[in-house]
């Protein structure tokens, strides 16, 4: 009788260790900050917060706000706002769409557009957004995505007619509506300057998931699409990342199987496709390999949640692993473990990322991440609540 009991106890202990891996293993493997870790000085980071907002509350002790913050911990300015649906910035201004009454479920509420000076934090102007596309939330809240030559472009949550242009000078909405996708829903999109167009990663949901890349001209709405063959894994995990490179090439990736595809947006033809993980450098020998395998096994339940994921941060579903891919070779030149769940990422320069990690109660930690070494430098960040968006602004000090 004793041997079966011992076997049962040992098996139970192994199961407890296995299922507790996600709780302790990432901390064990997390890199520690070094004395020579990168630092950012001078340029403020614009943080758009939407914190402590309550639908039925007329007064909030710490309402949503726009914050300009220097990496040395100094606040340049703060601006109280209504509930925000998003913002875009250019070199001088932030364009913020907000609900002044903080009721996101009021379908007839008139949203307003605030134009904010990035240097001083002053609200330069404020105007009501009129028209069904902009004012009626039942068709999907309008989200600003691009400001270009006096025109502000909005999207909403509809499958079609989901791109509209707003003239800032006349405060009028162009009657033309464009579709970001010919087939499926847009999950990610970028402005393509070489074609004066938006390029979108579109996912069609049916018996099988299928990914498409669509280019829509901002001049006349003309569309061109490419079916992204071999970018869906096991009919469930489709392409989930889109990048416009500095040379104007478009890159689509599927982080579930480490595949990346390079596309010429002018001809909408595939140029190359590769497995970007083949060039990654494994370090740490047998112990590191064993820890990687254990973490992968523990992360498998999280992979089931990737069906509707649009992030390309994490192949294991936990957003703790960062791959730096050389676009010339389409291979990984640096792979690093993140010390936490990365909530927001933004480039400070070509070699440094600003990363925001959530705390237990508030968004409370940010770091400068050196892409060459993987070292982190913790940045003092004002903890105002839920972070909606992160922008890095140069030369605003």
XYZ file of C-alpha atoms in Angstrom:
397
model
C 0.000 0.000 0.000
C 2.864 2.334 0.727
C 4.340 2.252 -2.770
C 1.089 3.267 -4.540
C 0.638 6.093 -2.056
C 4.167 7.323 -2.660
C 3.688 7.169 -6.420
C 0.416 9.068 -6.117
C 2.013 11.740 -3.906
C 4.955 12.140 -6.277
C 2.643 12.428 -9.293
C 0.524 15.003 -7.485
C 3.605 17.046 -6.601
C 4.782 17.001 -10.227
C 1.356 18.158 -11.428
C 1.349 21.033 -8.920
C 4.803 22.136 -10.058
C 3.804 21.878 -13.724
C 0.604 23.911 -13.445
C 2.283 26.554 -11.311
C 4.959 27.189 -13.962
C 3.300 30.327 -15.384
C 3.411 31.882 -11.894
C 7.101 31.453 -11.067
C 9.040 30.411 -14.163
C 8.871 33.765 -16.063
C 10.234 35.586 -12.999
C 13.047 33.047 -12.735
C 13.997 33.587 -16.373
C 13.488 37.362 -16.449
C 16.590 39.427 -17.189
C 17.887 41.686 -14.469
C 18.682 45.338 -15.021
C 22.381 46.033 -15.424
C 24.331 49.094 -14.393
C 25.030 49.883 -18.040
C 21.355 49.609 -19.040
C 20.065 52.192 -21.521
C 18.647 55.519 -20.418
C 16.490 58.121 -22.135
C 16.963 61.793 -21.483
C 15.276 64.855 -22.900
C 12.363 63.721 -25.002
C 8.956 63.519 -23.339
C 6.703 60.550 -23.789
C 3.071 61.417 -24.369
C 0.798 59.079 -22.443
C -2.927 59.003 -23.094
C -4.601 57.688 -19.965
C -8.211 56.686 -19.467
C -8.390 55.983 -15.765
C -11.006 55.764 -13.038
C -13.750 56.378 -15.597
C -17.235 55.244 -14.572
C -20.249 55.333 -16.863
C -22.723 56.572 -14.233
C -20.398 58.907 -12.391
C -20.695 62.646 -12.944
C -17.523 63.409 -11.015
C -14.312 61.422 -11.012
C -11.596 62.045 -8.452
C -8.912 61.365 -11.028
C -10.437 61.586 -14.465
C -8.954 60.718 -17.839
C -6.023 62.857 -18.796
C -3.342 63.435 -21.379
C 0.159 63.446 -19.920
C 3.475 64.653 -21.325
C 6.190 63.005 -19.273
C 9.963 63.082 -19.447
C 11.863 59.810 -18.945
C 13.681 61.389 -15.972
C 10.341 61.454 -14.158
C 9.429 65.104 -14.711
C 5.911 65.940 -15.868
C 5.927 68.508 -18.676
C 2.148 69.021 -18.490
C -1.154 67.288 -17.887
C -4.529 67.933 -19.463
C -7.844 66.721 -18.071
C -10.021 65.177 -20.789
C -13.292 63.386 -21.266
C -13.429 59.670 -21.954
C -11.114 59.162 -24.926
C -11.667 57.045 -28.018
C -8.136 57.593 -29.252
C -5.634 60.150 -30.453
C -3.147 60.779 -33.222
C -0.220 63.177 -33.259
C 1.839 65.052 -35.795
C 4.941 67.128 -35.147
C 3.106 69.860 -33.235
C -0.366 68.753 -32.175
C -2.350 65.921 -30.686
C -5.856 65.283 -32.040
C -8.004 63.723 -29.369
C -11.523 62.326 -29.784
C -13.339 62.401 -26.460
C -16.758 62.047 -24.911
C -17.291 65.107 -22.683
C -20.106 63.470 -20.702
C -18.131 60.233 -20.178
C -20.985 58.024 -21.248
C -19.662 55.589 -23.812
C -23.052 53.936 -24.262
C -25.079 57.008 -25.215
C -25.720 56.460 -28.962
C -26.749 60.047 -29.688
C -23.909 61.730 -27.824
C -21.925 64.288 -29.810
C -18.266 63.487 -29.502
C -15.749 66.291 -29.687
C -12.367 66.731 -31.290
C -9.760 68.529 -29.192
C -6.574 69.875 -30.759
C -3.772 70.090 -28.189
C -0.420 71.866 -28.420
C 2.232 69.233 -27.725
C 4.737 71.720 -26.322
C 2.507 73.429 -23.768
C -0.422 71.062 -23.279
C -2.919 73.821 -24.078
C -6.186 72.900 -25.775
C -6.052 75.038 -28.918
C -9.530 74.259 -30.175
C -12.489 72.036 -29.520
C -15.263 71.163 -31.949
C -18.271 68.868 -32.019
C -18.078 65.957 -34.454
C -21.300 65.767 -36.458
C -22.555 63.149 -38.895
C -23.525 59.507 -38.496
C -19.989 58.253 -39.001
C -18.614 60.492 -36.240
C -21.468 61.129 -33.845
C -23.532 57.947 -33.669
C -21.769 55.386 -31.516
C -24.167 52.621 -32.518
C -22.186 52.316 -35.777
C -18.899 51.990 -33.893
C -16.929 54.668 -32.099
C -14.814 56.793 -34.466
C -11.101 56.349 -33.868
C -8.570 58.799 -35.345
C -5.789 56.920 -37.113
C -3.901 59.421 -39.290
C -3.480 63.176 -39.710
C -2.037 64.280 -43.032
C -2.003 67.647 -44.825
C -4.910 69.102 -42.863
C -7.019 65.958 -43.104
C -7.843 63.679 -40.182
C -8.725 60.090 -41.052
C -11.100 58.042 -38.913
C -12.033 54.387 -38.741
C -14.851 52.652 -36.881
C -15.766 49.078 -36.006
C -17.860 48.331 -39.077
C -16.805 45.729 -41.617
C -17.334 48.102 -44.547
C -17.420 51.876 -45.056
C -14.953 52.078 -42.200
C -12.557 54.793 -43.376
C -13.557 58.462 -43.574
C -11.720 61.764 -44.047
C -12.374 64.928 -42.006
C -11.189 68.345 -43.188
C -9.776 70.191 -40.177
C -10.002 73.655 -41.723
C -13.676 73.514 -42.755
C -14.639 71.036 -39.996
C -16.539 68.941 -42.510
C -16.636 65.228 -43.202
C -16.003 63.976 -46.733
C -19.084 62.112 -47.945
C -16.945 59.404 -49.559
C -16.447 56.279 -47.444
C -13.744 53.747 -48.153
C -13.380 50.099 -47.166
C -10.126 49.053 -45.532
C -10.735 45.449 -46.628
C -12.272 43.810 -49.671
C -12.826 40.635 -47.669
C -12.955 40.129 -43.914
C -12.323 42.529 -41.052
C -9.294 44.797 -40.628
C -7.225 43.785 -37.615
C -4.263 46.068 -38.279
C -3.487 48.831 -40.760
C -0.707 51.290 -41.560
C -0.252 54.360 -43.741
C 1.798 53.658 -46.874
C 3.395 56.947 -47.911
C 4.833 55.652 -51.199
C 1.318 54.882 -52.465
C -0.628 57.507 -50.461
C -2.727 54.600 -49.267
C -3.731 52.589 -46.244
C -2.565 48.993 -46.197
C -4.578 46.613 -44.018
C -4.225 43.112 -42.681
C -7.695 41.599 -43.109
C -8.985 38.365 -41.586
C -11.982 36.519 -42.995
C -13.771 34.295 -40.497
C -15.554 31.230 -41.862
C -15.049 27.501 -41.754
C -11.388 28.431 -41.923
C -9.585 31.679 -41.155
C -7.944 33.343 -44.125
C -5.732 36.420 -44.236
C -5.555 39.094 -46.940
C -3.542 42.236 -47.466
C -5.527 45.135 -48.944
C -4.213 48.455 -50.211
C -6.796 51.235 -50.508
C -5.908 54.554 -52.135
C -6.686 57.633 -50.048
C -7.109 59.597 -53.282
C -9.970 57.617 -54.834
C -10.627 54.524 -52.702
C -9.322 52.064 -55.312
C -8.502 48.683 -53.771
C -5.960 45.981 -54.497
C -5.765 42.802 -52.425
C -3.450 39.829 -52.029
C -4.437 36.519 -50.471
C -1.779 35.629 -47.923
C -1.269 31.961 -48.679
C 0.520 29.791 -46.115
C -0.047 32.367 -43.366
C -2.724 30.412 -41.495
C -1.765 27.632 -39.104
C -4.115 24.732 -38.287
C -7.058 26.776 -39.588
C -7.103 28.761 -36.339
C -4.030 30.979 -36.068
C -3.889 33.481 -38.866
C -1.450 36.290 -39.659
C -1.428 38.739 -36.763
C 1.212 41.362 -37.474
C 1.730 44.112 -40.068
C 4.763 46.357 -40.529
C 5.675 48.955 -43.160
C 9.449 48.993 -43.476
C 11.622 52.072 -43.995
C 11.998 51.195 -47.679
C 8.225 51.038 -48.196
C 8.074 47.249 -48.277
C 5.267 45.607 -46.314
C 5.866 42.725 -43.902
C 3.169 40.391 -42.583
C 3.864 37.844 -39.897
C 2.225 35.018 -38.018
C 3.799 34.699 -34.579
C 2.248 31.292 -33.924
C 4.622 29.616 -36.386
C 7.287 32.342 -36.695
C 6.530 33.027 -40.368
C 7.164 36.373 -42.047
C 6.282 37.470 -45.570
C 7.724 40.406 -47.524
C 5.384 42.083 -50.034
C 5.882 44.739 -52.689
C 2.897 47.074 -52.126
C 3.186 48.615 -55.585
C 2.551 45.312 -57.364
C 0.910 43.511 -54.401
C 3.121 40.499 -54.988
C 4.945 38.310 -52.485
C 8.715 38.725 -52.649
C 9.922 36.399 -49.882
C 8.628 34.210 -47.081
C 10.697 32.773 -44.251
C 10.693 31.316 -40.761
C 12.196 34.184 -38.797
C 13.087 32.022 -35.772
C 15.670 29.943 -37.642
C 18.373 32.496 -36.976
C 17.719 32.957 -33.273
C 20.588 32.248 -30.937
C 19.812 29.897 -28.068
C 21.873 30.469 -24.955
C 22.165 28.778 -21.605
C 22.778 25.172 -22.644
C 20.695 22.262 -21.467
C 19.163 24.082 -18.495
C 17.990 26.980 -20.644
C 16.570 24.563 -23.216
C 14.711 22.698 -20.494
C 13.292 25.917 -19.056
C 12.206 27.065 -22.526
C 10.472 23.741 -23.104
C 8.691 23.889 -19.733
C 7.513 27.436 -20.312
C 6.255 26.478 -23.765
C 4.270 23.576 -22.295
C 2.837 25.762 -19.544
C 1.839 28.367 -22.119
C -0.149 25.960 -24.271
C -3.503 26.807 -22.597
C -2.880 30.453 -23.467
C -2.453 29.563 -27.132
C -6.134 28.654 -27.298
C -6.889 32.325 -26.665
C -4.969 33.459 -29.754
C -7.878 32.897 -32.139
C -8.759 36.590 -32.262
C -5.334 37.912 -31.264
C -3.938 40.759 -33.336
C -0.669 41.193 -31.481
C 2.574 39.890 -32.902
C 4.551 40.402 -29.713
C 4.521 36.857 -28.462
C 4.786 33.466 -30.142
C 3.882 31.718 -26.872
C 0.741 33.748 -26.167
C 2.175 35.312 -23.017
C 3.745 38.460 -24.489
C 6.979 37.785 -22.608
C 9.252 37.096 -25.568
C 10.578 39.683 -27.992
C 12.134 38.835 -31.358
C 14.263 41.383 -33.213
C 14.140 40.474 -36.904
C 16.581 41.758 -39.512
C 14.449 42.740 -42.510
C 17.341 42.142 -44.901
C 17.661 38.477 -43.964
C 14.194 37.932 -42.426
C 15.971 36.196 -39.540
C 16.043 36.837 -35.817
C 19.198 38.599 -34.663
C 18.131 38.978 -31.041
C 15.697 37.089 -28.860
C 14.995 38.145 -25.317
C 12.718 37.376 -22.432
C 10.657 40.293 -21.186
C 10.479 40.834 -17.412
C 6.716 41.268 -17.578
C 3.671 41.369 -19.838
C 4.383 44.159 -22.320
C 1.287 46.345 -22.558
C 2.638 49.051 -24.869
C 5.747 49.347 -27.036
C 7.124 52.378 -28.867
C 10.497 53.102 -30.463
C 12.519 55.830 -28.779
C 15.191 55.449 -31.460
C 16.433 52.723 -33.768
C 18.055 50.803 -30.912
C 15.788 51.467 -27.926
C 12.198 50.630 -27.098
C 10.019 52.205 -24.439
C 8.040 49.392 -22.818
C 5.159 49.806 -20.370
C 4.298 46.981 -17.981
C 1.098 46.818 -15.921
C 1.258 46.709 -12.146
C -1.154 44.987 -9.825
C -3.391 48.032 -9.341
C -2.234 50.631 -11.854
C -0.014 50.956 -14.912
C 3.073 51.638 -12.879
C 6.285 50.535 -14.588
C 8.058 51.529 -17.771
C 11.499 50.642 -19.058
C 13.989 51.548 -21.753
C 14.924 48.331 -23.554
C 18.228 48.098 -25.423
C 17.598 45.919 -28.480
C 21.265 44.970 -28.831
C 21.849 43.736 -25.294
C 18.348 43.079 -23.970
C 19.079 45.197 -20.913
C 16.321 47.162 -19.181
C 16.487 50.515 -17.428
C 13.454 51.161 -15.265
C 11.947 54.582 -15.957
C 10.007 56.576 -13.358
C 6.491 56.731 -14.734
C 3.478 58.577 -13.310
C 0.851 55.999 -12.356
C -2.456 57.556 -13.369
C -4.364 54.400 -14.237
C -5.262 52.484 -17.381
C -3.024 53.377 -20.315
C -4.874 53.807 -23.602
C -2.015 54.777 -25.922
C 1.682 55.569 -25.861
C 3.533 57.997 -28.132
C 7.217 58.893 -28.122
C 7.795 62.486 -29.190
C 11.212 63.825 -30.137
C 12.461 67.365 -29.662
C 9.564 68.659 -27.577
C 11.549 69.687 -24.506
